[in-house]
Short mmCIF file of C-alpha atoms and ligand atoms in Angstrom, two decimals:
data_model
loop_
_atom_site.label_atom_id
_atom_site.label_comp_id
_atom_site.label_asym_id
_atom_site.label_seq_id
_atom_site.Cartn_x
_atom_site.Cartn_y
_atom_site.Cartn_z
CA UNK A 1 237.03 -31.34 151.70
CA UNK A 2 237.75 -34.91 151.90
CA UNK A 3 236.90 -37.79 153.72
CA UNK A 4 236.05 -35.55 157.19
CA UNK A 5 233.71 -37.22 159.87
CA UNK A 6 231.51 -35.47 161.64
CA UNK A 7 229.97 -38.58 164.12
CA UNK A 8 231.85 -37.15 167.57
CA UNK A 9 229.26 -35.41 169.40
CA UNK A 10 230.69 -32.71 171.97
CA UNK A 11 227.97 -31.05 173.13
CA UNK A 12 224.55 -32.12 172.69
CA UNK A 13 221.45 -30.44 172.31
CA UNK A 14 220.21 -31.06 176.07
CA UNK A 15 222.72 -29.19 177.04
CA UNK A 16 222.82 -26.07 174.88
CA UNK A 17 219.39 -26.05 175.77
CA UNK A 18 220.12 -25.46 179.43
CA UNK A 19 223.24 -23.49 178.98
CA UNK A 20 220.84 -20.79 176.44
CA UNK A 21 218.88 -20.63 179.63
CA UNK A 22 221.28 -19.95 182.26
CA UNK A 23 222.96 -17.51 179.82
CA UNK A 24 219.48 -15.58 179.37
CA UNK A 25 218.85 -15.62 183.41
CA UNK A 26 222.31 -13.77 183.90
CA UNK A 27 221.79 -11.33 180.48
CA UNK A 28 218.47 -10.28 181.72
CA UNK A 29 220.13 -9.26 185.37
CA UNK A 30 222.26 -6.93 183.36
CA UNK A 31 220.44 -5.15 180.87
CA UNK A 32 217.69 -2.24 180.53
CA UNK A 33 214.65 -2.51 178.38
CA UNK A 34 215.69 -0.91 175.45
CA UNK A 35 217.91 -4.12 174.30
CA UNK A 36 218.98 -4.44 170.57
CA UNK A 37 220.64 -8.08 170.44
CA UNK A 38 222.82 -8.23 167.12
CA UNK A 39 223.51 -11.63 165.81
CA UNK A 40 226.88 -11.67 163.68
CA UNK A 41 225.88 -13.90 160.26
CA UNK A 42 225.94 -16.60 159.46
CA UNK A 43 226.97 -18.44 162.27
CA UNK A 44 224.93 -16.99 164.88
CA UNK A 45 221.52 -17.48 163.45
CA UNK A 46 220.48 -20.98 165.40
CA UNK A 47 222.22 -19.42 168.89
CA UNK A 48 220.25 -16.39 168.43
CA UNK A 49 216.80 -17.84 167.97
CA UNK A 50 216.95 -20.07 170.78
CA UNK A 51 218.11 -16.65 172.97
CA UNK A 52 215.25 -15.07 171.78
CA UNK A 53 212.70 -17.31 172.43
CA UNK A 54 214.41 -17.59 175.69
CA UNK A 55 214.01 -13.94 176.44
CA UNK A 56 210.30 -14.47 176.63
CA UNK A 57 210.45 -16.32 179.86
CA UNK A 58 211.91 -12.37 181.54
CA UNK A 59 209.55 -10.39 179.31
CA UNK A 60 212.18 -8.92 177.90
CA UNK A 61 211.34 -7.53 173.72
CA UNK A 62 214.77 -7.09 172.34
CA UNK A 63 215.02 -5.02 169.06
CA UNK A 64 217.08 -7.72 166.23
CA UNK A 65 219.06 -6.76 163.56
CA UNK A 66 221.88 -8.75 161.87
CA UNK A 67 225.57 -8.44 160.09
CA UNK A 68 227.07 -10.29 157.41
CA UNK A 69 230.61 -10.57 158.37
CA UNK A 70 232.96 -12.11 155.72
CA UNK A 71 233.73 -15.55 156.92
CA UNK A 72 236.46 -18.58 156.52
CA UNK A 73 235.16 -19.82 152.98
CA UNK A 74 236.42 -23.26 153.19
CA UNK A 75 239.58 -22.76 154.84
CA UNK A 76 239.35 -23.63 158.79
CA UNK A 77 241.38 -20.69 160.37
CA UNK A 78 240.83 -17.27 159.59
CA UNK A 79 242.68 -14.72 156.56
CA UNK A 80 243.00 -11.96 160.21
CA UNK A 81 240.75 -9.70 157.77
CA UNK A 82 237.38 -8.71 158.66
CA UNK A 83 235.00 -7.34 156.16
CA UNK A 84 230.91 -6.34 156.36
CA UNK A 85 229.38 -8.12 153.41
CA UNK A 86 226.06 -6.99 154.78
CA UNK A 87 225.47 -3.97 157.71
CA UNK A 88 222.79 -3.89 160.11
CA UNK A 89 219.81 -1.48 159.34
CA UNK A 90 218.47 -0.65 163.18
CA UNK A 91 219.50 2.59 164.29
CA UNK A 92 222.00 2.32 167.43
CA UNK A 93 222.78 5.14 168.57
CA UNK A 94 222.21 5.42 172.66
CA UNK A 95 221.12 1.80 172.75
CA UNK A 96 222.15 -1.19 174.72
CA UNK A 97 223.79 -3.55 171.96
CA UNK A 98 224.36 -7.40 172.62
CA UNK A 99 226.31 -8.75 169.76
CA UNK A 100 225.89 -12.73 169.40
CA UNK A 101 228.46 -14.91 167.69
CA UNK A 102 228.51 -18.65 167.41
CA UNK A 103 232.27 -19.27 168.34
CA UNK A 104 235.25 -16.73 169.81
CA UNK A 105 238.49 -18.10 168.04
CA UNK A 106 240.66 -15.64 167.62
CA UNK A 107 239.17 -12.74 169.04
CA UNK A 108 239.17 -10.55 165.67
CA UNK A 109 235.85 -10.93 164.71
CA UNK A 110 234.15 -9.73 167.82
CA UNK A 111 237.14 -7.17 168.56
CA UNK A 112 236.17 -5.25 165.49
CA UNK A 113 232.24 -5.52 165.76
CA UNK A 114 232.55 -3.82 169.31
CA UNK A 115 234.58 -1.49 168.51
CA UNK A 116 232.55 -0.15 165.35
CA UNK A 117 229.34 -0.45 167.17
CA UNK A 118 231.21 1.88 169.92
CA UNK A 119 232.14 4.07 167.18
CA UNK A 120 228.61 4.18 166.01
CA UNK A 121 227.27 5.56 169.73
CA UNK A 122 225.95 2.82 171.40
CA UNK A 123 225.44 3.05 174.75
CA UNK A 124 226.55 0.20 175.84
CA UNK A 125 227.99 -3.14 173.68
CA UNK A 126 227.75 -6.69 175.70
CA UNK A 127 229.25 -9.38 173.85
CA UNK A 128 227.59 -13.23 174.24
CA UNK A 129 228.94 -16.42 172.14
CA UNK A 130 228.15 -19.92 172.37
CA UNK A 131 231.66 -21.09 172.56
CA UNK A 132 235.44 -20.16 173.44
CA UNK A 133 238.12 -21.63 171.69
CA UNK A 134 240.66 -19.73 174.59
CA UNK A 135 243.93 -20.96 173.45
CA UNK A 136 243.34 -19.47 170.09
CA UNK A 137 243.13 -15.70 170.66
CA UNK A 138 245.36 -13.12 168.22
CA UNK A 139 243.58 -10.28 170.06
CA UNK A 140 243.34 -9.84 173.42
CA UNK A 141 239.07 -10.10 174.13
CA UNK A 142 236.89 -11.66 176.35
CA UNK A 143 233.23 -12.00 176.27
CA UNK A 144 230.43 -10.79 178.86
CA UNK A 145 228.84 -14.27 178.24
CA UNK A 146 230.19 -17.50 177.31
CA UNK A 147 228.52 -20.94 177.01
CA UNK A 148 230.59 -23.09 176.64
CA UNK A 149 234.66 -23.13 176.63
CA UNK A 150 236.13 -25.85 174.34
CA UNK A 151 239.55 -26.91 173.40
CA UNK A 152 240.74 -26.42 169.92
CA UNK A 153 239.50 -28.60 168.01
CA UNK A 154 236.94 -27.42 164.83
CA UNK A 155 233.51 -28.12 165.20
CA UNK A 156 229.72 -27.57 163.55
CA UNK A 157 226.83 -28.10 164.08
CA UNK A 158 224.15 -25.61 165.32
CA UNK A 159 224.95 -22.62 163.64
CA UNK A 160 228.85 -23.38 162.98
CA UNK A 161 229.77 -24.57 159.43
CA UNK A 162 232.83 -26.42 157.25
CA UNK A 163 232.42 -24.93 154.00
CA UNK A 164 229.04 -23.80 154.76
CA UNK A 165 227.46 -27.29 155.46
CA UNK A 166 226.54 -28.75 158.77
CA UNK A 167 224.83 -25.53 160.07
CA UNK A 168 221.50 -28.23 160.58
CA UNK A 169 222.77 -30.39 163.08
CA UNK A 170 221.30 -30.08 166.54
CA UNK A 171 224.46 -30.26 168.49
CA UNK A 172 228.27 -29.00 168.46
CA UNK A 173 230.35 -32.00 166.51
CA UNK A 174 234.00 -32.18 166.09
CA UNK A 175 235.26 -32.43 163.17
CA UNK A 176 238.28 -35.14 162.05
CA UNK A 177 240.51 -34.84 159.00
CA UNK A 178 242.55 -37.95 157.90
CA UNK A 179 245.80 -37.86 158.66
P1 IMP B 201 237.43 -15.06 165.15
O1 IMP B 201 237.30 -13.74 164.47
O2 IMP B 201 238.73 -15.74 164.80
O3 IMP B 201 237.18 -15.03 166.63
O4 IMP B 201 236.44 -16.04 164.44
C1 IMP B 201 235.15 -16.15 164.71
C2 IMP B 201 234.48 -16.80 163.53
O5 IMP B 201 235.27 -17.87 162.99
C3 IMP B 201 233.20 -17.43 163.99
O6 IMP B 201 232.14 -16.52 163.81
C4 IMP B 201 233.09 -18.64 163.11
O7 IMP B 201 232.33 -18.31 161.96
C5 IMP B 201 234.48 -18.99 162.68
N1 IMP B 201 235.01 -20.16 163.41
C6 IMP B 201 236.00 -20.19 164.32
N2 IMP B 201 236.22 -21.43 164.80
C7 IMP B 201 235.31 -22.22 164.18
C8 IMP B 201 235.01 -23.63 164.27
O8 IMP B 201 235.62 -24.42 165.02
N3 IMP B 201 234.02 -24.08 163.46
C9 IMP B 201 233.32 -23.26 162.63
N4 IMP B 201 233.56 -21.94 162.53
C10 IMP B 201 234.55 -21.42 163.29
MG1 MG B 202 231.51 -19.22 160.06
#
């Protein structure tokens, strides 16, 4: 973890603040009342407040619950396994799910969360992430909702982490590595 800068702003908090919006206006065409939004920890957590609070504006009153998925560690691509650390506790069963993620990289993390909330009944399972690192995918998966699509570069910054630091900052950075 050396001598990495963090100064290059990508996206700033103006306009995840808008995007969170827009994304909300289209989500709340598309689902029933009976919503239980699923944010996929840690990265999610920042995302999935701000969706929230912008669910007020529709009068929608999703159900939350979270999962602890196991994550990078310190490494910035991922091992290809995915493992719950910690399960969600709300019963799904015959309920609209929207799982939230910070970032879709290579597809695996999401791929597997959909599928096992399929597996566990839910009615439906909509899929929503802040960003879309495209040209990264292993699996083949899209999301329903997508704020922003970004090259592939590694960034934190609202939510997303190196090593579990820079979840604070406001805005998406990227992140440079000497040479
Ligand atoms: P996937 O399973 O490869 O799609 O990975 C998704 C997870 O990888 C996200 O939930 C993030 O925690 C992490 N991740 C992928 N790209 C980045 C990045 O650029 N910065 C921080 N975390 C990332
Ligand atoms: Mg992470």
């Amino acid at each position: 973890m050396e001598e990495h800068c963090t100064d290059e702003i990508l996206i700033d908090k103006q306009a995840i603040a808008h995007r969170v919006d827009e994304i909300v206006d289209t989500i709340a065409q598309d689902v029933g009342e009976e919503l239980v939004v699923v944010g996929i920890l840690k990265g999610s957590f920042m995302f999935l407040a701000d969706l929230m609070r912008s669910f007020h504006r529709h009068r929608i009153h999703p159900r939350i619950d979270f999962l602890t998925l196991s994550s990078y560690g310190a490494a910035t691509s991922s091992s290809g396994q995915v493992k719950i650390v910690h399960d969600i506790r709300e019963e799904i069963e015959g309920t609209d799910i929207l799982l939230v993620d910070d970032i879709l990289d290579t597809g695996r993390t999401l791929f597997f969360t959909k599928k096992l909330m399929i597996e566990r009944g839910a009615k439906s399972v909509r899929t929503c992430v802040l960003l879309d690192k495209k040209a990264r995918r292993a699996v083949e998966f899209e999301a329903d909702y997508v704020g922003f699509p970004i090259d592939d570069h590694f960034v934190v910054g609202y939510g997303l982490d190196y090593d579990n630091l820079y979840r604070e900052l406001p805005h998406i950075a990227k992140v440079t590595f000497p040479d």
